[in-house]
XYZ file of C-alpha atoms in Angstrom:
579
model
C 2.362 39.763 -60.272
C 5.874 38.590 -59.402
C 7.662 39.124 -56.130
C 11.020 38.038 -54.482
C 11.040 35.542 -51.959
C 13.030 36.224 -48.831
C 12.722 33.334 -45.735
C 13.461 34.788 -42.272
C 13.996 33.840 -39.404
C 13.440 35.922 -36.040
C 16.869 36.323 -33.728
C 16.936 36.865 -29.703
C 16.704 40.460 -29.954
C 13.416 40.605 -32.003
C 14.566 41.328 -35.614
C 14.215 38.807 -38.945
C 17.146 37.768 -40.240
C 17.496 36.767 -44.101
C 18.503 33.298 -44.895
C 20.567 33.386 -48.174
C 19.527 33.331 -51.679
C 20.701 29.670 -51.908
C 18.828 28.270 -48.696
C 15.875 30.072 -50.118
C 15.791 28.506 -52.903
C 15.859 25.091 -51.325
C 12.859 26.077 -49.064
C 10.863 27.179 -52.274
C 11.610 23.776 -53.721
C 10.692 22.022 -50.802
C 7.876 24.033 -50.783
C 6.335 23.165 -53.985
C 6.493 19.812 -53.575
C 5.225 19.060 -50.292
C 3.525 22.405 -48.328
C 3.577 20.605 -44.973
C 7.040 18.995 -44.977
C 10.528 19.501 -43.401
C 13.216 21.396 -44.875
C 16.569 19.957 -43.759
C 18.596 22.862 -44.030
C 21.998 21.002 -44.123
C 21.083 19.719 -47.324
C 22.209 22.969 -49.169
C 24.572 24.576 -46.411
C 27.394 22.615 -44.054
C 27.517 25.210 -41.781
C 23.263 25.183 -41.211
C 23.638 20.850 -40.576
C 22.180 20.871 -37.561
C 18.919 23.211 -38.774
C 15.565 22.034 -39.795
C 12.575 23.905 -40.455
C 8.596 22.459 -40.518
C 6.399 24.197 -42.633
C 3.738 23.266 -40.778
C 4.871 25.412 -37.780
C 6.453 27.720 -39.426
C 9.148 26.796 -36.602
C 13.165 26.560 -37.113
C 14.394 24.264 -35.174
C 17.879 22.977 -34.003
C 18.119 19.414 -33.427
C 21.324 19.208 -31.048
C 19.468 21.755 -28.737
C 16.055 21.693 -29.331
C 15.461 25.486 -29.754
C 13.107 26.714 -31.992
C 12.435 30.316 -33.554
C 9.735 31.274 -35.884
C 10.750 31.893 -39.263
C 8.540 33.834 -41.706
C 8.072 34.044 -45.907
C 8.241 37.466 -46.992
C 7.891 39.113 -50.444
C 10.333 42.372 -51.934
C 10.049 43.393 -55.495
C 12.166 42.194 -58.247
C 14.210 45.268 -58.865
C 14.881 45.511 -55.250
C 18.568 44.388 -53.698
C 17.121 40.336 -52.880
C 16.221 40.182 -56.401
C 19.240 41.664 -57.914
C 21.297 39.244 -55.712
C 23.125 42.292 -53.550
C 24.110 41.847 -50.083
C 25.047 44.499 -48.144
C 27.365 43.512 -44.788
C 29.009 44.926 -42.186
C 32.174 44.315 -40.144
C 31.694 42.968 -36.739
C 33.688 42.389 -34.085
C 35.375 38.883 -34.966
C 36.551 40.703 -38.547
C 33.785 38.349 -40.085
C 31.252 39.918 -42.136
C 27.271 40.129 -41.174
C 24.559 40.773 -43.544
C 21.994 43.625 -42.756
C 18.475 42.981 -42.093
C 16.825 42.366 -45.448
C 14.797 45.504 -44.533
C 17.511 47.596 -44.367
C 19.678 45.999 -47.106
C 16.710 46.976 -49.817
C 16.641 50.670 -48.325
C 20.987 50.996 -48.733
C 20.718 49.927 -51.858
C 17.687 52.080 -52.796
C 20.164 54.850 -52.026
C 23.204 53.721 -53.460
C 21.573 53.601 -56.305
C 20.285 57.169 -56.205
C 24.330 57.892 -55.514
C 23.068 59.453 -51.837
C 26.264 60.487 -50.385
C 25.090 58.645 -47.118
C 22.031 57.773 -45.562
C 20.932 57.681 -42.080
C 19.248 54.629 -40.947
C 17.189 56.274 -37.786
C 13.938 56.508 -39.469
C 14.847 52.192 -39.655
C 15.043 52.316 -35.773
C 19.131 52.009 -36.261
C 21.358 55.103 -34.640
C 23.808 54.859 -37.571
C 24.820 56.455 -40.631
C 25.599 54.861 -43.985
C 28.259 56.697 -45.494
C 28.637 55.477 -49.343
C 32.019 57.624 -50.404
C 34.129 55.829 -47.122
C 32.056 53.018 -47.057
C 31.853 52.517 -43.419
C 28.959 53.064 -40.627
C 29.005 55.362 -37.993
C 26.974 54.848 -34.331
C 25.640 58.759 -34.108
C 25.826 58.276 -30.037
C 29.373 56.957 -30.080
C 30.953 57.727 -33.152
C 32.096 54.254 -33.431
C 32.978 53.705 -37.093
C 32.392 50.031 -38.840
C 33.331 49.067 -42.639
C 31.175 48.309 -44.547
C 30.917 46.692 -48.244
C 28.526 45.761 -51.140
C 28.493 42.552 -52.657
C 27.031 39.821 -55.519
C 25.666 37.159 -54.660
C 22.589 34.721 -55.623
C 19.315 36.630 -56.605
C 16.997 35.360 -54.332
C 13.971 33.021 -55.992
C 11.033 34.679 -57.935
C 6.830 33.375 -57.419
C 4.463 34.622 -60.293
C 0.668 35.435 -59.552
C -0.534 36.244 -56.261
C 1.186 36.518 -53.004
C -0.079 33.427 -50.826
C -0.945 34.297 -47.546
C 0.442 32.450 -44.590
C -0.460 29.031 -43.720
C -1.940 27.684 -40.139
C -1.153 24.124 -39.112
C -1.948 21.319 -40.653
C -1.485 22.179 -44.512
C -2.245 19.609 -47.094
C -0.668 16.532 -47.526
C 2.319 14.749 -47.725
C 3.457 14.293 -51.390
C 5.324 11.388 -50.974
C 7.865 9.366 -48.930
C 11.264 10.709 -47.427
C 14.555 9.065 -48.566
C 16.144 6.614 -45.907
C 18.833 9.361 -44.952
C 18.785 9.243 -41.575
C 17.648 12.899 -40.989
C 14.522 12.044 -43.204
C 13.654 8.972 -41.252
C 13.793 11.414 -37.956
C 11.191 13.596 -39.835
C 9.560 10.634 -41.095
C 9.315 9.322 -37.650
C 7.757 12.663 -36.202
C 4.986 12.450 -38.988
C 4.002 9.493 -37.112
C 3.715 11.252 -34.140
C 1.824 13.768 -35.086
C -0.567 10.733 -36.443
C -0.721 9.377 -32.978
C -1.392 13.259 -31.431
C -4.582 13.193 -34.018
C -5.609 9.900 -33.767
C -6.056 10.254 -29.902
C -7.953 13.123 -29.941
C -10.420 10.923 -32.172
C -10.645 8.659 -30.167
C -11.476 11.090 -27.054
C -14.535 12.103 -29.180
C -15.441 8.487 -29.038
C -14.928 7.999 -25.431
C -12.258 5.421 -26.076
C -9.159 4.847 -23.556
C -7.259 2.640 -24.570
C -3.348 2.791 -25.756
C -2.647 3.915 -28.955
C 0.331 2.330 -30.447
C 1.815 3.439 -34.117
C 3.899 2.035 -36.965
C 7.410 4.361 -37.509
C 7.808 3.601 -40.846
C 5.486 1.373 -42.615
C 2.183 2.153 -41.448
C 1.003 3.613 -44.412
C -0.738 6.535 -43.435
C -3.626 5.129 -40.747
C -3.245 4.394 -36.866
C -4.805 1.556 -35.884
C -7.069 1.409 -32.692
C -9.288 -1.385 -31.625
C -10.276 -2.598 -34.916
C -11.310 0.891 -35.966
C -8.681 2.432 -38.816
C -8.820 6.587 -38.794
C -7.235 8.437 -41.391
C -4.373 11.039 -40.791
C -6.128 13.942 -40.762
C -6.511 17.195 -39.157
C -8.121 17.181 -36.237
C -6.888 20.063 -33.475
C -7.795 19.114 -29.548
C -6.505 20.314 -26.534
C -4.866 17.415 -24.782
C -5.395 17.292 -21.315
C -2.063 17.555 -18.920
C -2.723 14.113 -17.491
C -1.337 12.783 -21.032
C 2.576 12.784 -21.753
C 3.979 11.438 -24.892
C 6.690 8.363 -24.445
C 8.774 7.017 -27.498
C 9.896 3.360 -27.216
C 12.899 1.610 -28.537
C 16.427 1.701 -28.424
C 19.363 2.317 -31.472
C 16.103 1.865 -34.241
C 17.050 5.402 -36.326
C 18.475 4.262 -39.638
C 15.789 0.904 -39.471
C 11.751 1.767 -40.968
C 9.524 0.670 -39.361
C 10.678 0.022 -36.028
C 10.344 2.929 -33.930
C 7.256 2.543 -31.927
C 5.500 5.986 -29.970
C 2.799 5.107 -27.499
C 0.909 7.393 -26.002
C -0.702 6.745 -22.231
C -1.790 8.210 -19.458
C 1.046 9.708 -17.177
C -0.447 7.646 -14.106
C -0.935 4.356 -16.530
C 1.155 1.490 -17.374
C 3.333 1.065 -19.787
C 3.048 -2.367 -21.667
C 5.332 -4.941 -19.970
C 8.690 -4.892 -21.735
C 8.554 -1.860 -23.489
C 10.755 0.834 -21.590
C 9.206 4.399 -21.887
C 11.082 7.753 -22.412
C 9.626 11.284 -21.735
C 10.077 13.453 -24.539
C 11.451 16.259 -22.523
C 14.384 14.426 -21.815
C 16.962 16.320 -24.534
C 20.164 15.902 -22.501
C 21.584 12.941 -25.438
C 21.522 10.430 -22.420
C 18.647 8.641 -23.009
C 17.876 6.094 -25.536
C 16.016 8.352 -28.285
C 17.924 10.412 -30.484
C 17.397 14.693 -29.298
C 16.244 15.339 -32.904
C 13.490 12.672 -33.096
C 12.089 14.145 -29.508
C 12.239 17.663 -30.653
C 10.958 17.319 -34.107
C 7.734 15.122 -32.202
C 7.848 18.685 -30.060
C 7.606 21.308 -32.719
C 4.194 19.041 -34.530
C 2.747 18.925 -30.691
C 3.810 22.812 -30.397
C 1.782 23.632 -33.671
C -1.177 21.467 -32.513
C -1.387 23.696 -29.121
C -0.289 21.078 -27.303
C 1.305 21.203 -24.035
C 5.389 20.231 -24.409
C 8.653 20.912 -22.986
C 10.907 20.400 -25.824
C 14.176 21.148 -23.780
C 15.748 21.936 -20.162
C 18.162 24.112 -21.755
C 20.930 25.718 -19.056
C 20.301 28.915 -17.393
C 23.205 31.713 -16.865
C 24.254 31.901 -13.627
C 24.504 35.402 -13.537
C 25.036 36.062 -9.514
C 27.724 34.140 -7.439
C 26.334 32.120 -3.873
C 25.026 34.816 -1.542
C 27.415 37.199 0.356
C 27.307 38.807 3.801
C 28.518 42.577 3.708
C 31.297 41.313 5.704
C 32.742 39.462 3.162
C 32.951 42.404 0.613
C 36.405 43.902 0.838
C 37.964 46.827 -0.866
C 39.632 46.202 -5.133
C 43.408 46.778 -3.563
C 44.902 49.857 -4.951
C 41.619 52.155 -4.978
C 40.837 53.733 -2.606
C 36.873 54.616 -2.638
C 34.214 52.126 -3.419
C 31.773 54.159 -4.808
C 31.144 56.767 -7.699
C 27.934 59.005 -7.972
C 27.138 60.848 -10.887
C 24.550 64.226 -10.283
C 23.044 66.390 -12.354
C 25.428 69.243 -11.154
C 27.865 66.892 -12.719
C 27.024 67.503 -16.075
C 29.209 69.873 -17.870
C 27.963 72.765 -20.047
C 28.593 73.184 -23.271
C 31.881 75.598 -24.593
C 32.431 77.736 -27.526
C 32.662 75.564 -30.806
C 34.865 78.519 -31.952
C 37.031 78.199 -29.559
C 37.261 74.477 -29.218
C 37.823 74.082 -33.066
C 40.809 76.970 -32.658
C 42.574 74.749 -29.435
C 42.709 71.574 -31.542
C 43.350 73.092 -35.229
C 46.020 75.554 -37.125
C 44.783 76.979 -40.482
C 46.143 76.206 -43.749
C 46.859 78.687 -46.021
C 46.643 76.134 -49.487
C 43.984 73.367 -49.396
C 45.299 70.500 -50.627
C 43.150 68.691 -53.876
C 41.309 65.854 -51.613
C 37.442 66.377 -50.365
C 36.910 67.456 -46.977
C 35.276 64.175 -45.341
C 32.443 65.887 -43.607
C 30.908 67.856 -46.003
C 32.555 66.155 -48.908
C 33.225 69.190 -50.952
C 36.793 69.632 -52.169
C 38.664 71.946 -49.462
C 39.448 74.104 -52.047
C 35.881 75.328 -52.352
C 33.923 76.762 -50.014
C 32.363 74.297 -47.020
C 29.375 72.578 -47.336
C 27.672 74.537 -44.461
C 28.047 77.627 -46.004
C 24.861 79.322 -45.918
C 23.691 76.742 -43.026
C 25.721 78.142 -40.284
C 27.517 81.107 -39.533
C 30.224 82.398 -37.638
C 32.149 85.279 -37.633
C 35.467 84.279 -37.207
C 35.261 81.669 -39.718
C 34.601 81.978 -43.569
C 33.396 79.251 -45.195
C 36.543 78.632 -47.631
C 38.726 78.181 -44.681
C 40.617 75.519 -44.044
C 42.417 73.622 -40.615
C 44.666 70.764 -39.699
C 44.389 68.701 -36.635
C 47.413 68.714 -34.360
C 48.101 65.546 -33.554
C 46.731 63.005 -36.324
C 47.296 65.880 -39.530
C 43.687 65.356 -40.749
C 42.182 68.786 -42.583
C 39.159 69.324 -42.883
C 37.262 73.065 -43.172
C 36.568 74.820 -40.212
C 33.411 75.464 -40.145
C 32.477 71.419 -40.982
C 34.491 71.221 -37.688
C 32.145 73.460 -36.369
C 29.165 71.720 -37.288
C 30.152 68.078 -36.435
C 31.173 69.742 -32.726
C 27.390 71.440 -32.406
C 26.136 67.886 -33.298
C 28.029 66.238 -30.502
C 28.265 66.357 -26.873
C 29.510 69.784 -26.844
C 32.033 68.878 -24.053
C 34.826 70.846 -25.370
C 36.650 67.330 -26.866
C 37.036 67.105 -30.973
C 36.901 63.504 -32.578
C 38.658 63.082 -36.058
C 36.045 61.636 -38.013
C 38.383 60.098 -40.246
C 41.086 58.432 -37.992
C 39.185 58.518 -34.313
C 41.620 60.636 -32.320
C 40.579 62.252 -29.791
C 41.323 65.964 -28.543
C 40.842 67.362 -25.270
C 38.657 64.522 -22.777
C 35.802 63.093 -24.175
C 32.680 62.619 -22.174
C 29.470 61.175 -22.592
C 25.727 61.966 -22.056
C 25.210 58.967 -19.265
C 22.454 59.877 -17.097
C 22.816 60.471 -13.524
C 23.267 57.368 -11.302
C 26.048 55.363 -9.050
C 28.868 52.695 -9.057
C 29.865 50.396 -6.689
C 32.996 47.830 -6.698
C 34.178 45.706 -4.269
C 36.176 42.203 -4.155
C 33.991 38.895 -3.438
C 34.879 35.946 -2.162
C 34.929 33.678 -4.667
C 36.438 32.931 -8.224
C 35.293 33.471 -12.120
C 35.054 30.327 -14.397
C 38.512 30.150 -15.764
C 40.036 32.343 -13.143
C 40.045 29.967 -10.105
C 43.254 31.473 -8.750
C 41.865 34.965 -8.265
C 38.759 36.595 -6.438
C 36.396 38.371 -8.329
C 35.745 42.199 -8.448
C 32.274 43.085 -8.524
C 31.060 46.246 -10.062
C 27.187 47.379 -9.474
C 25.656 50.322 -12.153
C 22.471 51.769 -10.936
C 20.703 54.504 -13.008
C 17.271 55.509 -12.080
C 14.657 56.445 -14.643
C 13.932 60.092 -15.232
C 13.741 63.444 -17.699
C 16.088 63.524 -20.703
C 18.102 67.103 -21.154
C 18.914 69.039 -24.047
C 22.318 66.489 -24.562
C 19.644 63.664 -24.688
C 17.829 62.661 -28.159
C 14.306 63.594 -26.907
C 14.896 66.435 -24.594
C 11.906 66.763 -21.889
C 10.576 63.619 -22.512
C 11.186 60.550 -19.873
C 13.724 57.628 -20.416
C 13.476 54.447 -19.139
C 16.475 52.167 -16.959
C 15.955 48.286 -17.468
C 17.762 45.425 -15.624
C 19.148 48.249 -12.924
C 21.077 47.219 -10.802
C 23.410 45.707 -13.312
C 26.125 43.633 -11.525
C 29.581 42.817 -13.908
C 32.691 41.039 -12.780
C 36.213 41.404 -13.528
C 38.644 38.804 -12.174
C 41.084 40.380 -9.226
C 44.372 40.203 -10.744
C 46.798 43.255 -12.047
C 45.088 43.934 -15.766
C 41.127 43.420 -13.534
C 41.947 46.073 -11.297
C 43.774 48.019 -14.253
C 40.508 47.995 -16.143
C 38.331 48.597 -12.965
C 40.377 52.127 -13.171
C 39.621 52.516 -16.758
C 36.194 51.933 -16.041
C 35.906 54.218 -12.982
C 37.362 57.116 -15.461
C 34.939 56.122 -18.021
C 32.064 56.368 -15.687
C 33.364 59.939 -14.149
C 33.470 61.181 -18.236
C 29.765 59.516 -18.521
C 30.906 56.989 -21.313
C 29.282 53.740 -19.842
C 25.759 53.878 -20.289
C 23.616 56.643 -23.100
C 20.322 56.883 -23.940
C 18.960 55.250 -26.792
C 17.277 52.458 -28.459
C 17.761 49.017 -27.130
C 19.652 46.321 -29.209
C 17.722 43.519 -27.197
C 14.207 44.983 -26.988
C 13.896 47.497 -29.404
C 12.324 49.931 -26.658
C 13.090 53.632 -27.601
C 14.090 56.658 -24.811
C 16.035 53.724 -22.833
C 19.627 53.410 -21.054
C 21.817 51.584 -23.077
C 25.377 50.295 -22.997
C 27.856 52.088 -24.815
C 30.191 50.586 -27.064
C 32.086 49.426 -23.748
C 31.460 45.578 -23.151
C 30.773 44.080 -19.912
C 30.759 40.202 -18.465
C 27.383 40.239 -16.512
C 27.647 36.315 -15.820
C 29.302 35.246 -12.817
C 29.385 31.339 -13.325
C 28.426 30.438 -17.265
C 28.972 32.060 -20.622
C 26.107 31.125 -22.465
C 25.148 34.317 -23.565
C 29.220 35.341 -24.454
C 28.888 37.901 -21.781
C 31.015 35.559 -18.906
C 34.157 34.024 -18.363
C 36.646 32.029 -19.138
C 37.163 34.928 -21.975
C 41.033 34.985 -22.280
C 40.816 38.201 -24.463
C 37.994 39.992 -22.845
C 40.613 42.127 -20.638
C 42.660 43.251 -23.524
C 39.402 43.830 -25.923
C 37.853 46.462 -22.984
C 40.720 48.486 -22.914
C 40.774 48.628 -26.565
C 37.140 49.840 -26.307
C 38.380 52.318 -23.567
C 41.063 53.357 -25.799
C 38.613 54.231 -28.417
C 36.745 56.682 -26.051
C 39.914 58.734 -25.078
C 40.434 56.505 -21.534
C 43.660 54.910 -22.018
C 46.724 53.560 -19.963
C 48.364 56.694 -20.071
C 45.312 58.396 -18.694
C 46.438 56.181 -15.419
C 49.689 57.829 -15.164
C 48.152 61.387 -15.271
């Protein structure tokens, strides 16, 4: 039997992302030659330096933070996309492109290859549509449209016989010693960690106390204790809490043999003239390199062992408490709420008539395709025979006002009865909007008011604070799963703008986006994966107050300008202001 290897590892919002071909391939080697050893990602990609992964753990790990993520070995068949070397990617934000999960990569190209006009990715869990002719990707909730592109690269590595099942700390042994590259003698150094992990728990079977002391570099593969040599092997022990893990010595890195770890009791001694370290301590001010701590972490990790690999910062998501006093009206607006009811939710209107306001027929179809059906407008539409209406036969054919696009009238007609119904059209090609566009954002409230204090990067201005609340409750016919319940996570949500001219510009923006129901939807959550949720939509919000560790805070000079691009995109614009 022979499969395609694909390494993973697992992101912050719960899905596997592919490492490429060519880091694959360097895992595999690794691999073969030692099944419990360290793959030093940096080795084969610049951009991945500060990466390694232990096969032991099946752990990732990044040495100048100390965070770790599993990572997984999974197998695809040879004539799928991995082992053709095709990578399918899509356009985000930055103009950079991002590869699919591997998942959905094999299923695209599955399709592509069966020249699918399109395929819709929501049996994958993913809202979108693939559309193969335009090559783009279309969010079904908000119509947002993405490029996207097909592309060679490196076919991912091949295994013959049968697919090896996953490995559990400790595997095998090591095949031989690292090179004297300092990111080897870090992993070399953690080996003899691990040594001193195992050789304690030995000696707690014995009922011995004493400190354990081992060699970094040179001790060839036994810790010594009392006269009494024990081999490196496995031995797996829960280690009481009472028992921390020090490393010893100072600028010793690039030298073998030097480093020293002792492990004592927390309440103990340490040997006169020997200063101690906690491994914890990750901040790069103390006298042991981040990496060798960590790596020591991931080996304890694997063993079950109590560790705190890293104090990494928290968001501050809140500002210093505020008495109701101190909340003032955003100058320039006058109310500080917005409530949105169920009474508030607008009925649907006659697709006839909404397609006639926005359209004028064309007596001669031009020779192009018609981009929703993708039959040429000179033939009849590709609905014919699927819907029906009176006043329109299938071969006819109509031009949007303002943007020119044609398209046939009863494909209009269909892509309006598979929207929001709200009386607005959408160009599917170009994005312009006709008529107001409005959402299917559950009932719920806004607040806004002005705080007193300033955003990170905006210490000249007070902030604007802007509170969503949506309650849980019954999706309607507008909703996906009509009659079945939807949940609200993280409500209240609290955002910030600063409180200057463009902040209070796009606090008006927002206020009309939230009357038209464009904020929030119901759908499937990017972070969780939870189905039947409320979700953000396609408008971006800073919900940290003091940090941006998570890229949703300040100082973001473009963050102003980027929203009201977003707004733009859902029909709320500047000129919207003026009206």
């Amino acid at each position: 039997l022979i499969m395609v290897v694909v390494w993973e590892w697992l992101n912050e919002h719960g899905r596997w992302r592919p490492y490429s071909a060519a880091v694959c391939h360097h895992i595999e080697n690794v691999l073969k030659g030692d099944a419990r050893g360290t793959v030093i990602l940096g080795q084969v990609d610049p951009q991945l330096a500060p990466y390694v992964i232990d096969l032991q753990s099946m752990h990732q790990f990044r040495q100048d933070t100390g965070t770790m993520r599993p990572v997984q070995r999974n197998f695809y068949d040879p004539s799928s996309a991995p082992g053709k070397g095709i990578v399918w990617e899509w356009e985000n934000d930055c103009g950079s492109w991002t590869p699919y999960d591997m998942e959905l990569c094999v299923s695209i190209q599955n399709a592509y290859e069966k020249q699918h006009p399109w395929l819709d990715l929501s049996s994958l869990g993913f809202s979108y549509v693939v559309d193969f002719d335009g090559m783009s990707q279309t969010n079904r909730q908000s119509q947002r449209k993405r490029r996207i592109r097909r592309r060679m690269d490196l076919a991912y590595p091949l295994i013959a016989g049968s697919i090896p099942k996953s490995q559990s700390w400790p595997v095998g042994t090591s095949s031989g010693l690292p090179c004297t590259c300092q990111q080897c003698m870090l992993v070399h150094s953690t080996r003899a960690a691990s040594n001193a992990i195992l050789a304690l728990q030995q000696r707690r079977k014995l009922g011995h106390h004493n400190n354990i002391s081992v060699g970094g570099g040179g001790g060839g593969g036994k810790v010594e204790m009392n006269g009494v040599n024990f081999p490196c092997g496995p031995a797996i022990v829960t280690l009481p809490s009472k028992y921390s893990l020090t490393i010893n010595g100072q600028n010793n890195l690039n030298r073998p043999g030097t480093q020293r770890i002792t492990v004592t009791a927390s309440r103990g001694t340490v040997p006169p003239g020997v200063p101690a370290l906690p491994v914890k301590n990750l901040t790069g001010s103390g006298q042991v390199h981040p990496a060798l701590a960590g790596m020591t972490g991931i080996l304890m990790c694997a063993a079950g062992l109590p560790v705190c690999l890293t104090r990494a910062p928290k968001p501050i998501l809140h500002p210093p408490p505020i008495s109701k006093t101190d909340l003032k009206p955003v100058p320039g607006i006058n109310s500080i709420r917005r409530k949105t009811k169920k009474k508030h939710l607008r009925k649907g209107k006659n697709p006839e008539d909404v397609v006639r306001r926005y359209t004028e027929k064309i007596k001669t179809a031009p020779d192009e395709d018609c981009t929703i059906c993708m039959e040429r407008l000179a033939t009849a539409s590709g609905y014919d025979g699927v819907l029906s209406y009176k006043g329109f036969k299938p071969e006819l054919v109509g031009k949007l006002g303002k943007c020119g696009h044609m398209y046939h009238l009863l494909c209009l007609v269909a892509m309006y009865n598979n929207g929001n119904k709200d009386g607005s059209l959408q160009c599917p090609t170009c994005k312009a909007i006709y008529g107001e566009k409005t959402g299917t954002q559950p009932p719920g409230k806004m607040e806004y008011h002005v705080i007193p204090h300033s955003l990170p990067g905006c210490s000249d201005t007070k902030t604007i604070r802007i509170i969503y609340d949506i309650p849980a409750g019954i999706q309607t016919t507008e909703h996906p799963n009509p009659g079945k319940k939807y949940s609200a996570r993280g409500f209240p949500r609290h955002c910030y703008l600063p409180d200057n001219e463009k902040g209070r510009k796009v606090l008006k923006l927002l206020i009309m986006a939230w009357d038209r129901r464009l904020i929030f939807t119901i759908g499937t959550s990017s972070t969780t994966g939870e189905t039947d949720t409320v979700v953000w939509n396609e408008i971006h919000h800073k919900t940290e107050f003091g940090s941006n560790l998570t890229g949703h805070g300040f100082p973001d000079p473009n963050y102003l300008d980027n929203v009201m691009r977003e707004l733009a995109a859902q029909g709320v614009g500047e000129d919207n202001l003026k009206d």
